[in-house]
Amino acid sequence: MLGIDAGLTRTKAALFDLDAVGREVAAAGVEGAVSRPFPGAAERSMDQAWTDAAEAVRAALASARASGADVAAVGVTGAMVGVWPIDDRGRPVRPALLVADTRGQEAIDRAAANDPDALDRIFRSGGCVVEPGCTLPALRWLVDHEPEAIARTRRVLSCKDWLRYRLTGEVAADVTEAAVAPGDARARNRSPEMLRIFGLEAHADLLAPVRPSESIAGVVTAAAAAETGLRPGTPVAIGAGDVPCSAIAAGAVDPGMACTVLGTTCHNGLVAGEPVFEPPNVGLLFTMPERLWLRVMVNLAGAPNLDWALGALFPDLAAADSGASVFDALERIASARPAGVEGLLYHPYLSEVGLIAPVVSRGARAQFSGVRAAHGRADMLRAVYEGVAYAIRDCYAAIGRPIAEIRLVGGGARSDFWSQTIADVTDTPVLTLEGGEFGAKGAALLASVAVGRRRSVREAAREATLVRRRFEPDPARAAIYAEGFARFKAAREAIVALHRS
């Protein structure tokens, strides 16, 4: 099974064993680029995105010493929402507007000005705080500012939908994208009410038809086969967005299961058997296959906090540039300092967007508190590891439902020290899993269901979950962190109040 995962800047392809889909056989990635022609813009060449995906597939096949004939089916995932417009011949109309593009904020502001209840209605429908890069506000911006582009647009896709279109020639969207456009989380589909809020009723036909994530979209065309090395006629699944795919790959497919994706951002999600809208007007709600939903709270900066600490606190190590060994050295330094670092706290709000969970504060920024004269850079480093763990606990506490364990994936999960720290801070067992490309793996699992190799997404995910290690919370450290978390929350509230004033 082949999974393709197109992030904002890196596109990956990974092959998974057909009989044991959890085993990653080979993977390859291609670096891309986000264009920022002026403040607020975040765009990507659609043709280049396809070229990158095709190159990643060829590289993964070469790494596995496999041919296209060895691939039974293909699944596709990628960064969600945004606007990827194509004309009536399937060609890009303009560069794609990405989720990081903020120009749609004017559409959100106008909707709120026209109807003071608009933002509440959006949340009550989709369960997400609407962002300017979401499909509907971004599309509204295009309608207002580039009418000539809209006049040439036949369909508006997302990233994965564009790549799937290039593979198969078939236009479609899936339930995970439709419900966060914003859409209707209960109906698991688009929402006429949301179209009205953004004044897009006349453009509803631009949105692709919605199909189940675990269904067949079409087959690889001869043209796509020539570019990717895949076999013409290979089935391609509809797929899902990157966050739901990562949860599926982590085996988080039963109500009450928790999954944290610790990568560039830090997504903390709890699976539910019904859409969860509490707490109101904060966080995200993703629709998953088979009548499941994923309630998510996001700290917008995850692993970049550690990158910052490396460059700012340990430039000598950063200059050595010895890859993974640099982070091994950071772990050794941090682990030598005591849990709680004698009251030193770090709030990991490095993103320029600020804080969006468990409360919203666009002005909130990262900071240390409780610094003493005796503290040094090793203490500050440990506080950074702990600060991200505190933010994870803060997010799960906001969801307000009990969790038995946390499945940890993403780059941060490669750190045993960080994994143990998260277990201690949350006082919850943490499971890390085998494999590295969880988005691609989730897409491959959906493909395995689409072609009948597995009976259901739940079955596929359960069978493919390979636990690498289980980290149990240490009672002594958990007690220290319980007191530290109380201070972390109090300080976070002060940060929010400061920027509110």
Coordinates of C-alpha atoms in Angstrom, one line a residue:
M1 CA 0.0 0.0 0.0
L2 CA 1.3 3.5 -0.9
G3 CA 0.4 6.6 1.2
I4 CA 1.1 10.1 0.0
D5 CA 1.2 12.9 2.6
A6 CA 1.5 16.5 1.3
G7 CA 2.3 18.9 4.1
L8 CA 2.7 22.7 3.7
T9 CA 6.4 22.4 2.8
R10 CA 7.3 18.7 2.6
T11 CA 5.6 16.0 0.6
K12 CA 6.2 12.4 1.7
A13 CA 5.4 9.0 0.2
A14 CA 5.7 5.8 2.1
L15 CA 5.1 2.1 1.3
F16 CA 3.5 -0.3 3.8
D17 CA 3.5 -4.0 3.8
L18 CA 0.3 -5.4 2.3
D19 CA -0.1 -8.2 4.8
A20 CA 1.0 -6.2 7.8
V21 CA 0.0 -2.6 6.9
G22 CA 1.6 -1.3 10.0
R23 CA 5.1 -2.1 8.8
E24 CA 6.7 0.8 6.9
V25 CA 8.8 -0.6 4.1
A26 CA 10.3 2.6 2.6
A27 CA 9.7 6.3 2.6
A28 CA 10.9 9.4 0.8
G29 CA 10.3 13.1 1.0
V30 CA 10.6 16.2 -1.2
E31 CA 11.0 19.7 0.2
G32 CA 8.7 22.3 -1.2
A33 CA 8.3 26.0 -0.7
V34 CA 5.6 28.4 0.5
S35 CA 5.4 31.6 -1.4
R36 CA 4.7 34.7 0.6
P37 CA 4.5 37.5 -2.1
F38 CA 3.2 40.0 0.5
P39 CA 2.2 40.0 4.2
G40 CA -0.6 37.7 5.0
A41 CA -0.2 35.6 1.8
A42 CA 0.8 31.9 1.9
E43 CA 0.6 30.3 -1.5
R44 CA 2.0 27.3 -3.3
S45 CA 2.4 26.4 -7.0
M46 CA -0.2 23.7 -7.7
D47 CA 1.9 22.2 -10.5
Q48 CA 5.0 22.1 -8.3
A49 CA 3.0 20.4 -5.6
W50 CA 2.1 17.6 -8.0
T51 CA 5.7 17.4 -9.3
D52 CA 6.9 17.0 -5.7
A53 CA 4.4 14.3 -5.0
A54 CA 5.4 12.4 -8.2
E55 CA 9.0 12.7 -7.3
A56 CA 8.4 11.4 -3.7
V57 CA 6.5 8.4 -5.1
R58 CA 9.3 7.6 -7.5
A59 CA 11.9 7.9 -4.7
A60 CA 9.9 5.7 -2.3
L61 CA 9.6 3.0 -5.0
A62 CA 13.3 3.2 -5.7
S63 CA 14.1 3.0 -2.0
A64 CA 12.1 -0.1 -1.6
R65 CA 13.5 -1.5 -4.9
A66 CA 9.9 -1.9 -6.0
S67 CA 8.0 -1.2 -9.1
G68 CA 4.5 0.3 -9.6
A69 CA 3.2 -3.2 -10.2
D70 CA 4.0 -4.0 -6.5
V71 CA 1.5 -1.3 -5.3
A72 CA -2.0 -2.6 -4.6
A73 CA -3.6 0.7 -3.9
V74 CA -2.9 4.4 -3.2
G75 CA -4.1 6.7 -0.4
V76 CA -3.7 10.4 -0.3
T77 CA -3.7 12.9 2.6
G78 CA -2.4 16.4 3.1
A79 CA -2.6 19.7 4.8
M80 CA -6.3 20.6 5.1
V81 CA -8.5 23.4 3.7
G82 CA -7.3 26.4 1.8
V83 CA -8.3 26.9 -1.9
W84 CA -6.8 24.9 -4.8
P85 CA -8.8 26.2 -7.9
I86 CA -8.9 24.4 -11.2
D87 CA -10.5 25.4 -14.5
D88 CA -12.8 23.4 -16.8
R89 CA -9.7 21.6 -18.2
G90 CA -8.4 20.7 -14.8
R91 CA -5.5 23.2 -14.9
P92 CA -4.6 25.4 -12.0
V93 CA -6.2 28.9 -12.2
R94 CA -3.7 30.5 -9.8
P95 CA -1.4 29.4 -7.0
A96 CA -3.2 27.7 -4.1
L97 CA -4.1 29.6 -1.0
L98 CA -2.9 27.6 2.0
V99 CA -4.3 27.3 5.4
A100 CA -1.6 29.7 6.7
D101 CA -3.0 32.4 4.4
T102 CA -4.6 35.2 6.4
R103 CA -6.4 37.2 3.7
G104 CA -9.7 35.5 4.5
Q105 CA -9.8 37.3 7.8
E106 CA -11.6 40.2 6.2
A107 CA -14.4 37.8 5.2
I108 CA -14.6 36.6 8.8
D109 CA -14.7 40.1 10.2
R110 CA -17.4 41.1 7.7
A111 CA -19.5 38.1 8.6
A112 CA -19.2 39.0 12.3
A113 CA -20.1 42.6 11.6
N114 CA -23.2 41.7 9.6
D115 CA -24.3 39.2 12.2
P116 CA -22.9 39.3 15.8
D117 CA -23.9 35.7 16.2
A118 CA -22.1 34.5 13.1
L119 CA -19.0 33.1 14.8
D120 CA -21.0 31.3 17.3
R121 CA -23.2 29.8 14.5
I122 CA -20.0 28.7 12.7
F123 CA -18.7 26.9 15.8
R124 CA -22.1 25.4 16.6
S125 CA -22.2 23.9 13.1
G126 CA -18.7 22.7 12.5
G127 CA -17.2 22.6 16.0
C128 CA -14.1 24.6 14.9
V129 CA -12.9 28.1 15.4
V130 CA -12.9 29.4 11.8
E131 CA -9.4 30.5 10.6
P132 CA -8.8 32.8 7.6
G133 CA -7.2 30.0 5.6
C134 CA -10.3 27.8 5.8
T135 CA -11.9 27.2 2.5
L136 CA -14.9 29.4 2.7
P137 CA -13.3 32.7 3.9
A138 CA -10.4 32.2 1.6
L139 CA -12.8 31.6 -1.3
R140 CA -14.7 34.7 -0.3
W141 CA -11.5 36.7 -0.5
L142 CA -10.9 35.4 -4.1
V143 CA -14.4 36.3 -5.1
D144 CA -14.0 39.8 -3.8
H145 CA -10.4 40.5 -5.0
E146 CA -9.8 38.2 -8.0
P147 CA -13.1 38.0 -9.9
E148 CA -11.3 37.1 -13.1
A149 CA -9.8 34.1 -11.4
I150 CA -13.1 33.0 -10.1
A151 CA -14.7 33.4 -13.5
R152 CA -12.2 30.8 -14.8
T153 CA -12.6 28.4 -11.8
R154 CA -14.6 25.2 -12.3
R155 CA -13.8 23.5 -9.0
V156 CA -12.2 24.4 -5.7
L157 CA -10.2 21.5 -4.2
S158 CA -7.9 21.0 -1.2
C159 CA -4.3 19.8 -1.4
K160 CA -4.9 16.1 -1.3
D161 CA -7.9 16.4 -3.6
W162 CA -5.7 18.1 -6.2
L163 CA -3.1 15.4 -6.0
R164 CA -5.8 12.7 -6.2
Y165 CA -7.2 14.5 -9.2
R166 CA -3.8 14.5 -10.9
L167 CA -3.6 10.7 -10.2
T168 CA -7.1 9.8 -11.4
G169 CA -8.7 12.6 -13.3
E170 CA -11.6 12.4 -10.9
V171 CA -12.9 15.4 -8.9
A172 CA -14.0 14.7 -5.3
A173 CA -13.7 15.8 -1.7
D174 CA -14.1 13.8 1.5
V175 CA -16.1 14.2 4.7
T176 CA -13.1 15.4 6.8
E177 CA -12.5 18.4 4.5
A178 CA -16.2 19.2 4.0
A179 CA -17.0 19.6 7.7
V180 CA -14.1 22.0 8.4
A181 CA -14.6 24.3 5.4
P182 CA -16.5 25.3 7.7
G183 CA -19.3 22.9 7.3
D184 CA -21.7 20.7 9.3
A185 CA -20.0 18.3 11.7
R186 CA -23.3 16.5 12.6
A187 CA -24.2 15.9 9.0
R188 CA -20.6 15.2 8.1
N189 CA -21.0 17.4 5.0
R190 CA -21.1 20.9 3.7
S191 CA -23.4 23.4 5.2
P192 CA -25.8 25.7 3.2
E193 CA -25.9 27.9 6.3
M194 CA -22.1 28.4 6.2
L195 CA -22.3 29.3 2.5
R196 CA -24.9 32.0 3.4
I197 CA -22.8 33.4 6.2
F198 CA -19.9 34.0 3.7
G199 CA -22.2 35.0 0.8
L200 CA -21.1 32.1 -1.3
E201 CA -24.5 30.6 -2.3
A202 CA -23.9 31.4 -5.9
H203 CA -20.5 29.6 -5.8
A204 CA -21.7 26.4 -4.1
D205 CA -21.2 24.4 -7.4
L206 CA -17.4 25.2 -7.2
L207 CA -17.1 22.8 -4.2
A208 CA -16.3 19.2 -5.1
P209 CA -18.8 16.4 -4.4
V210 CA -18.2 14.7 -1.0
R211 CA -17.5 11.0 -0.8
P212 CA -16.5 8.6 2.0
S213 CA -12.8 8.7 2.9
E214 CA -12.5 4.9 2.6
S215 CA -14.0 4.6 -0.9
I216 CA -12.4 4.3 -4.3
A217 CA -11.9 7.6 -6.1
G218 CA -10.7 6.1 -9.4
V219 CA -7.6 4.6 -10.8
V220 CA -4.1 5.9 -11.8
T221 CA -4.2 7.3 -15.3
A222 CA -1.6 6.5 -17.9
A223 CA -0.3 10.1 -17.7
A224 CA 0.0 9.9 -13.9
A225 CA 1.7 6.5 -14.2
A226 CA 4.3 7.9 -16.5
E227 CA 5.2 10.6 -14.0
T228 CA 5.0 8.6 -10.8
G229 CA 6.2 5.1 -11.8
L230 CA 2.9 3.6 -10.6
R231 CA 1.0 1.1 -12.7
P232 CA -1.9 2.4 -14.8
G233 CA -5.2 1.2 -13.3
T234 CA -3.9 1.1 -9.7
P235 CA -6.9 2.0 -7.4
V236 CA -6.7 5.3 -5.5
A237 CA -8.8 5.9 -2.4
I238 CA -10.6 9.2 -1.6
G239 CA -8.5 9.7 1.6
A240 CA -8.8 12.1 4.4
G241 CA -7.1 15.2 5.9
D242 CA -3.7 14.9 7.6
V243 CA -5.0 15.2 11.2
P244 CA -7.6 12.4 10.9
C245 CA -5.2 10.2 9.0
S246 CA -2.5 10.6 11.8
A247 CA -5.1 9.6 14.4
I248 CA -6.1 6.5 12.3
A249 CA -2.5 5.5 11.9
A250 CA -2.0 5.8 15.7
G251 CA -4.9 3.4 16.2
A252 CA -7.1 6.1 17.8
V253 CA -10.3 4.7 16.4
D254 CA -12.5 4.1 19.5
P255 CA -14.3 6.7 21.7
G256 CA -12.2 7.8 24.6
M257 CA -8.8 7.2 22.9
A258 CA -6.4 10.2 22.9
C259 CA -3.7 11.0 20.3
T260 CA -1.1 13.8 20.4
V261 CA 0.7 14.7 17.2
L262 CA 3.9 16.5 18.4
G263 CA 5.4 18.0 15.2
T264 CA 5.5 21.5 13.9
T265 CA 2.3 22.1 15.8
C266 CA 1.0 20.1 18.7
H267 CA -2.5 18.6 18.1
N268 CA -4.1 16.9 21.1
G269 CA -7.2 15.0 20.1
L270 CA -9.8 12.8 21.8
V271 CA -11.9 10.4 19.8
A272 CA -15.7 10.5 20.4
G273 CA -18.7 8.7 19.1
E274 CA -20.6 12.0 18.7
P275 CA -19.6 15.5 17.7
V276 CA -18.2 17.4 20.8
F277 CA -18.8 21.1 20.9
E278 CA -17.5 21.7 24.5
P279 CA -15.8 23.9 25.5
P280 CA -17.5 26.4 23.1
N281 CA -15.7 28.7 20.6
V282 CA -12.3 27.1 21.1
G283 CA -10.4 24.2 19.4
L284 CA -11.2 22.1 16.4
L285 CA -13.6 19.2 15.6
F286 CA -12.6 16.7 12.8
T287 CA -15.0 14.3 11.2
M288 CA -13.5 10.8 10.9
P289 CA -14.6 7.7 9.0
E290 CA -17.2 5.3 10.5
R291 CA -19.2 7.8 12.5
L292 CA -16.3 9.0 14.7
W293 CA -15.2 12.5 15.5
L294 CA -11.9 13.9 16.8
R295 CA -12.1 16.8 19.3
V296 CA -8.8 18.6 19.1
M297 CA -7.0 21.4 21.0
V298 CA -3.9 22.7 19.3
N299 CA -0.8 24.4 20.7
L300 CA 0.4 26.1 17.5
A301 CA 4.1 25.5 18.3
G302 CA 5.3 22.0 19.2
A303 CA 8.8 20.8 18.2
P304 CA 9.9 24.3 17.1
N305 CA 10.2 25.2 20.8
L306 CA 13.0 22.8 21.0
D307 CA 14.6 24.1 17.8
W308 CA 14.4 27.6 19.3
A309 CA 16.1 26.3 22.5
L310 CA 18.8 24.7 20.5
G311 CA 19.6 27.9 18.6
A312 CA 19.1 30.4 21.4
L313 CA 20.5 28.4 24.4
F314 CA 23.0 26.1 22.8
P315 CA 24.4 27.7 19.7
D316 CA 27.6 25.7 20.2
L317 CA 25.6 22.5 19.7
A318 CA 23.6 24.0 16.8
A319 CA 26.8 25.0 15.0
A320 CA 28.0 21.4 15.2
D321 CA 25.0 20.4 13.0
S322 CA 25.4 16.7 13.7
G323 CA 21.7 15.8 13.1
A324 CA 20.0 13.5 15.6
S325 CA 23.0 13.4 17.9
V326 CA 22.4 17.1 18.7
F327 CA 19.0 16.3 20.1
D328 CA 20.4 13.3 21.9
A329 CA 22.8 15.7 23.6
L330 CA 20.0 18.1 24.5
E331 CA 18.1 15.2 26.1
R332 CA 21.2 14.3 28.2
I333 CA 21.6 17.9 29.3
A334 CA 17.9 18.3 30.2
S335 CA 17.6 15.0 32.0
A336 CA 20.4 15.9 34.3
R337 CA 18.3 18.7 35.8
P338 CA 15.5 18.0 38.4
A339 CA 11.9 17.6 37.5
G340 CA 10.2 21.0 37.8
V341 CA 13.5 22.8 37.7
E342 CA 12.9 24.4 41.0
G343 CA 9.9 26.4 39.9
L344 CA 11.1 27.5 36.5
L345 CA 8.2 27.5 33.9
Y346 CA 8.1 27.9 30.2
H347 CA 5.0 28.7 28.2
P348 CA 5.5 27.4 24.6
Y349 CA 3.5 30.0 22.6
L350 CA 6.1 30.7 19.9
S351 CA 3.7 30.9 17.0
E352 CA 3.0 34.4 15.6
V353 CA -0.7 33.5 15.8
G354 CA -0.4 33.3 19.5
L355 CA -2.6 30.9 21.6
I356 CA -5.7 29.2 20.2
A357 CA -6.3 26.5 22.9
P358 CA -7.4 26.1 25.6
V359 CA -8.3 29.8 25.2
V360 CA -7.8 32.2 22.4
S361 CA -5.2 35.0 22.8
R362 CA -3.6 36.2 19.5
G363 CA -1.1 38.4 21.4
A364 CA 0.2 35.6 23.7
R365 CA 3.8 34.8 23.3
A366 CA 6.3 32.3 24.7
Q367 CA 8.0 33.3 28.0
F368 CA 9.9 32.0 31.0
S369 CA 8.7 32.7 34.5
G370 CA 10.2 31.8 37.9
V371 CA 13.8 32.4 36.8
R372 CA 16.3 32.4 39.7
A373 CA 19.9 33.5 39.8
A374 CA 20.9 29.9 40.1
H375 CA 19.1 28.8 37.0
G376 CA 21.2 28.2 33.9
R377 CA 20.7 27.3 30.3
A378 CA 20.3 23.5 31.2
D379 CA 17.4 24.4 33.5
M380 CA 15.8 26.6 30.8
L381 CA 16.2 23.7 28.4
R382 CA 14.4 21.3 30.7
A383 CA 11.7 23.9 31.2
V384 CA 11.1 24.0 27.5
Y385 CA 10.5 20.2 27.3
E386 CA 8.2 20.5 30.4
G387 CA 6.4 23.5 29.0
V388 CA 5.2 21.7 25.9
A389 CA 4.1 18.8 28.2
Y390 CA 2.2 21.3 30.4
A391 CA 0.5 22.7 27.3
I392 CA -0.5 19.2 26.3
R393 CA -2.1 18.7 29.7
D394 CA -3.8 22.1 29.5
C395 CA -5.3 21.1 26.1
Y396 CA -6.7 17.8 27.3
A397 CA -8.0 19.4 30.5
A398 CA -10.0 21.8 28.4
I399 CA -11.7 18.9 26.5
G400 CA -12.8 17.7 29.9
R401 CA -13.2 14.0 29.3
P402 CA -11.2 11.2 31.0
I403 CA -8.4 9.6 29.0
A404 CA -6.7 6.3 29.8
E405 CA -3.6 6.7 27.7
I406 CA -2.1 9.1 25.1
R407 CA -0.8 7.8 21.8
L408 CA 2.1 10.0 20.8
V409 CA 3.2 10.4 17.2
G410 CA 5.2 13.0 15.2
G411 CA 8.8 14.0 15.4
G412 CA 8.7 14.6 19.2
A413 CA 7.7 11.0 19.8
R414 CA 11.2 10.0 18.8
S415 CA 12.5 11.4 22.1
D416 CA 12.1 9.0 24.9
F417 CA 12.9 11.7 27.4
W418 CA 10.1 13.9 26.1
S419 CA 7.7 11.0 26.0
Q420 CA 8.4 10.2 29.6
T421 CA 8.1 13.9 30.6
I422 CA 4.7 14.0 28.9
A423 CA 3.6 10.9 30.8
D424 CA 4.8 12.4 34.1
V425 CA 3.3 15.9 33.5
T426 CA -0.1 14.5 32.4
D427 CA 0.0 11.7 34.9
T428 CA -1.1 9.4 32.0
P429 CA 0.6 6.5 30.3
V430 CA 2.1 7.5 26.9
L431 CA 2.5 5.0 24.0
T432 CA 4.9 5.7 21.2
L433 CA 4.5 3.7 18.0
E434 CA 6.6 2.1 15.3
G435 CA 7.0 4.0 12.1
G436 CA 7.5 7.5 11.2
E437 CA 5.1 8.6 8.4
F438 CA 1.8 8.5 10.2
G439 CA -0.1 10.7 7.8
A440 CA 0.9 8.5 4.9
K441 CA 0.2 5.4 6.9
G442 CA -3.4 6.6 7.7
A443 CA -3.9 7.2 4.0
A444 CA -2.6 3.7 3.2
L445 CA -5.0 2.2 5.7
L446 CA -7.9 3.9 4.1
A447 CA -6.8 2.5 0.8
S448 CA -6.6 -1.0 2.3
V449 CA -10.3 -0.7 3.3
A450 CA -11.2 0.8 -0.1
V451 CA -9.9 -2.2 -2.0
G452 CA -11.3 -4.7 0.5
R453 CA -8.1 -5.8 2.1
R454 CA -9.6 -4.8 5.5
R455 CA -13.3 -4.9 6.4
S456 CA -13.3 -1.5 8.3
V457 CA -11.1 1.4 9.2
R458 CA -11.3 0.3 12.8
E459 CA -10.0 -3.2 11.9
A460 CA -7.3 -1.8 9.7
A461 CA -6.1 0.7 12.4
R462 CA -6.2 -1.8 15.2
E463 CA -4.2 -4.5 13.3
A464 CA -1.7 -1.9 12.1
T465 CA -0.9 -0.4 15.5
L466 CA 2.6 -1.4 16.5
V467 CA 3.6 -0.1 20.0
R468 CA 7.2 0.8 20.3
R469 CA 7.3 1.7 24.0
R470 CA 4.9 2.4 26.8
F471 CA 5.9 5.2 29.3
E472 CA 4.2 5.0 32.7
P473 CA 4.1 8.2 34.8
D474 CA 6.5 8.2 37.8
P475 CA 4.4 9.0 40.9
A476 CA 7.0 11.2 42.5
R477 CA 7.6 13.3 39.4
A478 CA 3.8 13.4 38.7
A479 CA 3.3 15.0 42.1
I480 CA 5.8 17.7 41.4
Y481 CA 4.2 18.4 38.0
A482 CA 0.7 18.6 39.5
E483 CA 1.8 21.5 41.6
G484 CA 3.7 22.9 38.6
F485 CA 0.6 22.7 36.4
A486 CA -1.4 24.8 38.8
R487 CA 1.2 27.5 38.5
F488 CA 1.4 27.0 34.7
K489 CA -2.4 27.6 34.4
A490 CA -2.2 30.7 36.6
A491 CA 0.6 32.1 34.6
R492 CA -1.2 31.4 31.3
E493 CA -4.2 33.2 32.6
A494 CA -2.0 36.2 33.5
I495 CA -0.5 36.1 30.0
V496 CA -3.9 36.2 28.4
A497 CA -5.1 39.0 30.7
L498 CA -2.0 41.0 29.9
H499 CA -2.6 40.8 26.2
R500 CA -6.3 41.4 26.6
S501 CA -5.6 44.7 28.3

